[in-house]
XYZ file of C-alpha atoms in Angstrom:
465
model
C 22.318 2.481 32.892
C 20.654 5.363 31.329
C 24.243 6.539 29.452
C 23.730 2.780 28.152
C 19.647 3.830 26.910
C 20.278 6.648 25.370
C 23.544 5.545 23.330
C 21.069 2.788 22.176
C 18.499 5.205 20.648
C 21.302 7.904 19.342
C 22.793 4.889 17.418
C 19.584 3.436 16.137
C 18.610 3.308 12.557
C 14.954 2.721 12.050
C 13.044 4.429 15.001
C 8.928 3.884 16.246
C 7.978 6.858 18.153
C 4.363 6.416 19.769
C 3.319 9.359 21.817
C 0.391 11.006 23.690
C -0.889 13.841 25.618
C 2.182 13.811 28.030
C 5.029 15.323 25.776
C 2.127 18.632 25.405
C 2.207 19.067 29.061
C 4.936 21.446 28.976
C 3.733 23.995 26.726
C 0.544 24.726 28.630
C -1.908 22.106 27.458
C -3.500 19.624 30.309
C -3.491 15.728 29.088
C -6.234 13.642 30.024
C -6.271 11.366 32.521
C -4.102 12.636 35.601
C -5.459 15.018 38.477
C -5.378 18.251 36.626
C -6.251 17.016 33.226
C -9.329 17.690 30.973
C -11.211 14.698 32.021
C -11.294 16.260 35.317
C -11.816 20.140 33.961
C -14.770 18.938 32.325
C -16.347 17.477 35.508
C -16.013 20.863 37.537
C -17.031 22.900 34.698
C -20.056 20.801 33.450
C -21.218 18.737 37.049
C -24.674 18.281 35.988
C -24.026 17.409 32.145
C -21.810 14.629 32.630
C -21.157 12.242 35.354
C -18.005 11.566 34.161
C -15.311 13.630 31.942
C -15.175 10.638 29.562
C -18.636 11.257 28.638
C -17.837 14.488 26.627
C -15.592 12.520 24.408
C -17.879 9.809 23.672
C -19.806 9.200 20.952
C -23.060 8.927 22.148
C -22.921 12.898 23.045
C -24.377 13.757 19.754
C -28.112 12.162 20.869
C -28.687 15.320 23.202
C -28.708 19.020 21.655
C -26.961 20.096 25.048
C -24.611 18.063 25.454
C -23.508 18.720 21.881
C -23.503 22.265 22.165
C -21.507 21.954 25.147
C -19.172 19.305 23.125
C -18.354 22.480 20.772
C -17.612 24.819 22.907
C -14.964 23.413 24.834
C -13.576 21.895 21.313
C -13.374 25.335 20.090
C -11.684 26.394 23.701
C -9.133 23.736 23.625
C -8.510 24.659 19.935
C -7.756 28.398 20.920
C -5.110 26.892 23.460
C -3.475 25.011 21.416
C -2.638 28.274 18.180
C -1.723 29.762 21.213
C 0.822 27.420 22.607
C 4.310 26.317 20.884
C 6.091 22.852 20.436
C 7.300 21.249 23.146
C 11.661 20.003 22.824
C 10.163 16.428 22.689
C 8.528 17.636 19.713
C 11.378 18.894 18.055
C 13.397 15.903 19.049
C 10.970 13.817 17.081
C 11.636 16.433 13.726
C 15.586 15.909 15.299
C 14.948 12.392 14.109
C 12.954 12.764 11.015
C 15.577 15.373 9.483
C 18.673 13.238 10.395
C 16.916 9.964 8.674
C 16.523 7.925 11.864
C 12.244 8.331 12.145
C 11.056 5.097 10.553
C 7.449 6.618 11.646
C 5.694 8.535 14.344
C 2.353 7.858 15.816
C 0.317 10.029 17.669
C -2.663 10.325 19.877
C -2.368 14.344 19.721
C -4.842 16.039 18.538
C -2.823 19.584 18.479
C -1.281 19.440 15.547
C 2.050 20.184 16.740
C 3.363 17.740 14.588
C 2.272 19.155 11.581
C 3.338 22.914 12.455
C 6.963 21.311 13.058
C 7.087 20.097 9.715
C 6.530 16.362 10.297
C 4.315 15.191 7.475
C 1.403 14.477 8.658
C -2.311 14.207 7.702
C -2.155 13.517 3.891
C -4.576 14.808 1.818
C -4.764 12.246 -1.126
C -6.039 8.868 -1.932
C -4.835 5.375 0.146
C -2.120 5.826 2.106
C -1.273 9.404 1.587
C -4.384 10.084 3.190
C -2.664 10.233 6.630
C 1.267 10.794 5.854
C 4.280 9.222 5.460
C 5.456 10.497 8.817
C 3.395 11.165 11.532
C -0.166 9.540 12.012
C -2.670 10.849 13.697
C -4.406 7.960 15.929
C -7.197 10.494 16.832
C -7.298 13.128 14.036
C -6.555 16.643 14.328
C -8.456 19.977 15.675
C -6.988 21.986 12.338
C -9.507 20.046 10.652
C -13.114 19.709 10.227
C -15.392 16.877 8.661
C -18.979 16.676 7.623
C -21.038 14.362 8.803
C -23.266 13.318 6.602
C -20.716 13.303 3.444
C -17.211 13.333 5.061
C -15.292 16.148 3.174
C -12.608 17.211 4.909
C -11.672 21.117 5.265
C -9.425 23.275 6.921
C -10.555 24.793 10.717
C -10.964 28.100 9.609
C -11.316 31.012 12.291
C -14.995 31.532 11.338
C -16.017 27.929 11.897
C -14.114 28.037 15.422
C -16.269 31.006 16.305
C -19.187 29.617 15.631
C -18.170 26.449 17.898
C -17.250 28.690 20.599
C -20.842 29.780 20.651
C -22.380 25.899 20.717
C -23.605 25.866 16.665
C -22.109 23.913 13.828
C -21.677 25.377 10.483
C -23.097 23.673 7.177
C -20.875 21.977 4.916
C -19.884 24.188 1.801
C -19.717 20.304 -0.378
C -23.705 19.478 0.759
C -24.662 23.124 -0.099
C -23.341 23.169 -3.013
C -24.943 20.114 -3.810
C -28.345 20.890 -2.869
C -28.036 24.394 -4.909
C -27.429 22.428 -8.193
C -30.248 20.318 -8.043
C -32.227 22.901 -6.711
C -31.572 24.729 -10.088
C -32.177 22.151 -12.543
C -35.775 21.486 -10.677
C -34.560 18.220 -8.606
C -35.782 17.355 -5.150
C -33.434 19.356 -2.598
C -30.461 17.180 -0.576
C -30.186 16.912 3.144
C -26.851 19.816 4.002
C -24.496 18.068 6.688
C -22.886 20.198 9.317
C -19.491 20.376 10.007
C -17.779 18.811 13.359
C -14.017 18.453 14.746
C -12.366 15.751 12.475
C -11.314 13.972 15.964
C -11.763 10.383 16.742
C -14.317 9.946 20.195
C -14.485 6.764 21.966
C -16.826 3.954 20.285
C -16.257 5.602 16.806
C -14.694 3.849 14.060
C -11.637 5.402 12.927
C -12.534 6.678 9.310
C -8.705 5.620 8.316
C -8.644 2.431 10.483
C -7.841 0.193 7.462
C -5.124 2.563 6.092
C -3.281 2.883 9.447
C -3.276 -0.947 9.717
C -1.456 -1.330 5.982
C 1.138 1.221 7.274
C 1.772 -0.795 10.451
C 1.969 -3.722 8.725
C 4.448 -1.741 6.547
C 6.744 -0.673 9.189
C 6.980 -3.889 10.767
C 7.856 -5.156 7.457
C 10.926 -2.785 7.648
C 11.855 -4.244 10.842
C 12.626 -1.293 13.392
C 14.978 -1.424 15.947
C 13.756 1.140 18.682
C 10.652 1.514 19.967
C 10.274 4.698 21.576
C 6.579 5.423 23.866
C 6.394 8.660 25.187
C 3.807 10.385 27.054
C 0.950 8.058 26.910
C -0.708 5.759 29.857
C -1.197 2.936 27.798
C -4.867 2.617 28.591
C -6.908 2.703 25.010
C -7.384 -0.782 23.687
C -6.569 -0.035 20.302
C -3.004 1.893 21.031
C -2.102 -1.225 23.250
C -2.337 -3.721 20.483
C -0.698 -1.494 18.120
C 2.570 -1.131 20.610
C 2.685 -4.903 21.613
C 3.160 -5.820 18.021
C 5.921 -2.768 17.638
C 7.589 -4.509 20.499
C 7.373 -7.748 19.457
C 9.032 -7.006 16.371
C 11.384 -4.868 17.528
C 13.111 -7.664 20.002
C 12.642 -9.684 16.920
C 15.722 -7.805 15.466
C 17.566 -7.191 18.894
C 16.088 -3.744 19.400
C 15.013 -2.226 22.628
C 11.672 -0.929 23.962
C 12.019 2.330 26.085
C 8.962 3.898 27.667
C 9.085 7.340 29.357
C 6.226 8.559 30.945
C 5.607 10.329 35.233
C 4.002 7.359 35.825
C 4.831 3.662 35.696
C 3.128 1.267 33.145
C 0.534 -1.527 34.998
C 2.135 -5.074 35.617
C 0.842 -7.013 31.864
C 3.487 -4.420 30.417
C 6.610 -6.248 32.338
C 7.285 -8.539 29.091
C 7.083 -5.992 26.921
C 8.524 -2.920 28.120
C 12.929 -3.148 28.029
C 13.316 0.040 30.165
C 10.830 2.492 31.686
C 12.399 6.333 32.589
C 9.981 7.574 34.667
C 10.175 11.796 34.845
C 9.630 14.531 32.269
C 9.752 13.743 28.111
C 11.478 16.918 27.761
C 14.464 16.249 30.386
C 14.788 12.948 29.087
C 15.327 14.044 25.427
C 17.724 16.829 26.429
C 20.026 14.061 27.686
C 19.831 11.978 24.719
C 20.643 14.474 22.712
C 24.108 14.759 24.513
C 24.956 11.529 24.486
C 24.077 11.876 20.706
C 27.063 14.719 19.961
C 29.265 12.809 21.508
C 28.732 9.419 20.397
C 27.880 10.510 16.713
C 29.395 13.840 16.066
C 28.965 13.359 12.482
C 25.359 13.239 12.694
C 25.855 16.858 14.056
C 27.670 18.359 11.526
C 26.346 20.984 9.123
C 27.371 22.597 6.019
C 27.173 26.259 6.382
C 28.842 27.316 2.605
C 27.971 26.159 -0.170
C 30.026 27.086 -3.435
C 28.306 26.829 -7.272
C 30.547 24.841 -8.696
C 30.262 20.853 -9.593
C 33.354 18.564 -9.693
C 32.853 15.465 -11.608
C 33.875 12.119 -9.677
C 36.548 11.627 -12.465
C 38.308 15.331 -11.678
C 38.284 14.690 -8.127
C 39.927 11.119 -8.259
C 42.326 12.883 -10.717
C 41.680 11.197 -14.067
C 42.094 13.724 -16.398
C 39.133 16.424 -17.313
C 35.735 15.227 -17.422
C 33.491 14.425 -19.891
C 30.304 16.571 -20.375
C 27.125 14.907 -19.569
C 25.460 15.950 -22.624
C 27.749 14.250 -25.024
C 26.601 10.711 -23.302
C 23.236 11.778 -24.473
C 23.820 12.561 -27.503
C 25.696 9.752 -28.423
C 22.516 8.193 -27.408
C 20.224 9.833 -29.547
C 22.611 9.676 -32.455
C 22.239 5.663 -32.396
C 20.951 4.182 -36.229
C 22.680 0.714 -36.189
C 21.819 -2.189 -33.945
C 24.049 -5.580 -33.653
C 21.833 -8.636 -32.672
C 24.720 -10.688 -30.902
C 22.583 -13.589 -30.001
C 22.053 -14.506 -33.963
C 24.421 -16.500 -35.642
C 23.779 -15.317 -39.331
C 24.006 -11.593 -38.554
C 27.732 -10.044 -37.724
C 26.686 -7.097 -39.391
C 24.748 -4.318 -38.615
C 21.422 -3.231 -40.242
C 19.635 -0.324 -40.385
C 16.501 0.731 -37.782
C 13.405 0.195 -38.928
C 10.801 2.616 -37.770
C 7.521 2.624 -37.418
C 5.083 5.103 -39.587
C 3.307 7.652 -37.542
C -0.576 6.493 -37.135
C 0.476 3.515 -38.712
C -1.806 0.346 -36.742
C 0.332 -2.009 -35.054
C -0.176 -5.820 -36.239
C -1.494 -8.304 -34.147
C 0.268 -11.696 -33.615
C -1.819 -14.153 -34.533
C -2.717 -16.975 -32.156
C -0.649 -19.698 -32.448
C -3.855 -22.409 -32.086
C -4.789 -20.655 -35.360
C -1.914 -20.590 -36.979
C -0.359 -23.785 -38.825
C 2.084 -25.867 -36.908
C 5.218 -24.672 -36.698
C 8.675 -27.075 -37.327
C 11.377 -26.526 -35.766
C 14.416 -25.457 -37.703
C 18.278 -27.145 -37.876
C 19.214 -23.184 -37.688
C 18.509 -19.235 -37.207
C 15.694 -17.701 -39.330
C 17.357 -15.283 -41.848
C 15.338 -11.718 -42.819
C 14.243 -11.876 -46.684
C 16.413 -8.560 -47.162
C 19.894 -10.414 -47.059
C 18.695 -13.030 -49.450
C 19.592 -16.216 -47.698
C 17.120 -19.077 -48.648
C 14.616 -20.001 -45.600
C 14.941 -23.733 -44.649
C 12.215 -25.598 -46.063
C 9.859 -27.425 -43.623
C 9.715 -31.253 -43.238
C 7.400 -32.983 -45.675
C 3.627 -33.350 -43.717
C 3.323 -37.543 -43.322
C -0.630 -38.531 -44.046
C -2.066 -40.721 -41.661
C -5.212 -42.868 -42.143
C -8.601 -41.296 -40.697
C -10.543 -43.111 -38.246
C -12.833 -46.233 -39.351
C -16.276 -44.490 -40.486
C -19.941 -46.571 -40.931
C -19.707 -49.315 -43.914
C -20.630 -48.218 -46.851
C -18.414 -45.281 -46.808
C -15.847 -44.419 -49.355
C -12.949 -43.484 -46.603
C -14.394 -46.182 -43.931
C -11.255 -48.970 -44.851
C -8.053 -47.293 -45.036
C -4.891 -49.538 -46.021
C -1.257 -49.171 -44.239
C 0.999 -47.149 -45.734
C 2.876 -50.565 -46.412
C 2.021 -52.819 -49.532
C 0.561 -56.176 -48.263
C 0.993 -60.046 -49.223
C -1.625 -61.007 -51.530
C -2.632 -63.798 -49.075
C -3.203 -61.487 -46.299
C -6.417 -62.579 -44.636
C -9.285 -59.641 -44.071
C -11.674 -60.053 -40.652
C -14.265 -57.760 -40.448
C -15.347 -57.600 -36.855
C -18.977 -56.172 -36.087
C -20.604 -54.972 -32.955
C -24.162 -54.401 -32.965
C -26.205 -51.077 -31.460
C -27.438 -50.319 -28.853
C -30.090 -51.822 -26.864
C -33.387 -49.690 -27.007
C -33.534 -49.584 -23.160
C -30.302 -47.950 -23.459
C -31.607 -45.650 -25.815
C -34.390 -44.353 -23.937
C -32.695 -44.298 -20.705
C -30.114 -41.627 -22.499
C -33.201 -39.543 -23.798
C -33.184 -38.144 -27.639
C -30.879 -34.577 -27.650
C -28.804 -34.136 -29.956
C -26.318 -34.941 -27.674
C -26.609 -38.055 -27.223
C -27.320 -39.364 -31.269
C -28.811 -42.962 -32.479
C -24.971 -44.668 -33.215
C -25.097 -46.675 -36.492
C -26.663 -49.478 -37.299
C -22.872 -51.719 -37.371
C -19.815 -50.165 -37.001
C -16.813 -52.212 -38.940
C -13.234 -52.556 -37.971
C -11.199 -53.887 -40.187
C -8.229 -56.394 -38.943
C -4.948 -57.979 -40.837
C -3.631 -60.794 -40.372
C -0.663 -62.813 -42.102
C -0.921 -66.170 -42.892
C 1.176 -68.695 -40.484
C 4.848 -69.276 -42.511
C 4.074 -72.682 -44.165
């Protein structure tokens, strides 16, 4: 059965890896939630601080001066730990997958960084999504990286701002100082200067990139994975658990498979989502897939080790004769001065390329509401250069205008037809408006006096006699 697992993840395509604290254990850093973990460290150390070893991850630490000085100091401790220690296999198994193309994305609740020192790219520096990496995201940020708090730049941890956490102080933000400074100088009121924390995510915090890691999952689910790999991780924050049970569901959408691996089993609501649970050690487990890998797909395993300078063109190598350089294709290209329009009838021939004259404004079209109607022609529209005649445009029919007010000279308007003598004229009249009418509608200009009698003027033949 677990031959059967692992040849379904070394043959997988599109890979979801979503890990926590438990692939770290290994290289010397405690996780958080089992007997021996920081939770629990933070309790003995600090008994009279905290009553619990969630508090010192919480939010609401930064409302007491001592509890936020004590907040820093063990940052700046667990920060030390982690330079100190060095990727775990699971971590390089995860890079395994990236470098062989299989790693559709890996997310994170580390806050080490081991990711990044692997190579996995991670933690983006730009604007929208590259903000957190193609890669790897970070679910709870990063303790290489500090943020201010009142403007949110983002800098490196360097060694002098982990010293001065050690101690229980925050540095100032270089961005607020520098800020301050200016206006200072030109005689402006001075700016409030931010101090800098660990760019890590406590509990009831928003997640500054919340909106940017749900367009990526969106994305990847889009892309339809077929593995679903949790490693690691207890399953316990609220926002991690929606974030794998919509993995899941799309993986077993496309036939995939859900494998968790983790010392301790997942709770019961996990039974319909879960495929296979390995319970034991991330780094034993991975060690085994990675055999079963070699000798299911020993191509994937294969490396070039010499490489010589020269390039054979794909004509040489299927034996067609010598090849062709690549520059001639391009010059050929530039060398172009003709053009042949093949969807006109009336030009076979090719003309010369007209170009345009350097600063020279470009012309507008002309909208075609302002233009005169256009008729349509029996045939192609020739250029003036060749000489052939344009085809003339049907002859514009006059119409008679609409009856006007009597008394008018264009009020009666004959038929374009010539009439019997005997043809019989009725002049039908309809008088205006009441005046209740009239001062019901008001007197705008909208709404004008009509005309005294408006006239419409009827024919009629004479019955045949």
């Amino acid at each position: 059965m677990l031959a059967d697992v692992n040849i379904k993840v070394a043959k997988a395509k599109k890979v979801i890896v979503v890990s926590g604290a438990g692939i770290s254990c290994s290289s010397g850093i405690p996780d958080f939630r089992s007997a021996d973990g920081l939770y629990a460290m933070v309790k003995e150390k600090y008994p009279d601080a905290f009553v619990s070893g969630k508090e010192l991850f919480s939010s609401g630490l930064f409302n007491n001066p001592a509890t936020t000085s004590i907040f820093y100091t063990f940052i700046a401790e667990l920060s030390l730990a982690c330079q100190a220690a060095q990727p775990t296999r699971t971590h390089h198994f995860i890079h395994r997958l990236e470098t062989k193309g299989k790693l559709l994305r890996s997310y994170t609740q580390n806050v080490d960084g081991f990711e990044r020192r692997m190579g996995i790219e991670s933690g983006g520096r730009g604007n929208g999504l590259k903000k957190i990496g193609t890669r790897n995201v970070e679910l709870h940020g990063d303790l290489g990286r500090v943020r201010c708090v009142l403007c949110f730049a983002d800098y490196e941890a360097r060694d002098d701002y982990v010293e001065m956490f050690r101690e229980g102080e925050a540095p100032h933000c270089p961005a607020c100082e520098d800020r301050c400074a200016e206006r200072v100088n030109r005689s402006a009121r001075a700016t409030s200067i931010g101090t800098l924390r660990p760019s890590i995510v406590l509990y009831d915090e928003p997640h500054p990139l919340g909106d940017e890691i749900g367009a990526l999952q969106a994305h990847d689910m889009r892309r339809g994975p077929d593995v679903l790999l949790i490693m690691g991780t207890s399953l316990k924050v609220h926002g991690l658990k929606r974030l794998v049970k919509d993995f899941a569901k799309t993986v077993h959408e496309k036939k995939g498979v859900v494998v968790f691996v983790n010392a301790t089993a997942p709770s019961k609501e996990w039974d319909s989502v879960i495929d296979y649970h390995i319970e034991g050690e991330t780094d034993s487990w991975v060690e085994r897939v990675e055999e079963d890998w070699k000798k299911v797909r020993p191509q994937d395993w294969e490396i070039q080790t010499v490489l010589d300078g020269e390039v054979v063109h794909k004509s040489v190598a299927k034996g067609k004769g010598k090849a062709k350089p690549k520059c001639g294709f391009v010059l050929g290209f530039l060398s172009l001065t003709r053009q042949t329009s093949p969807r006109s009838s009336w030009n076979r021939t090719s003309y010369p390329l007209r170009r345009r004259r350097k600063n020279a404004p470009r012309l507008r079209r002309r909208k075609r509401r302002l233009c005169r109607p256009r008729y349509r022609r029996q045939g192609p529209r020739a250029p003036q250069h060749l000489g052939e005649p344009r085809h003339a445009p049907p002859p514009r029919l006059r119409y008679p205008r609409p009856l006007q007010r009597p008394g008018h000279r264009s009020s009666v308007h004959l038929p374009p037809r010539r009439l019997p003598l005997s043809a019989r004229v009725s002049v039908r009249t309809m008088q205006r408006r009441s005046r209740s009418t009239r001062r019901r509608r008001g007197s705008s200009r909208r709404h004008r006096r009509p005309p005294q009698h408006l006239a419409a003027v009827t024919y009629s033949m004479p019955p045949p006699t």
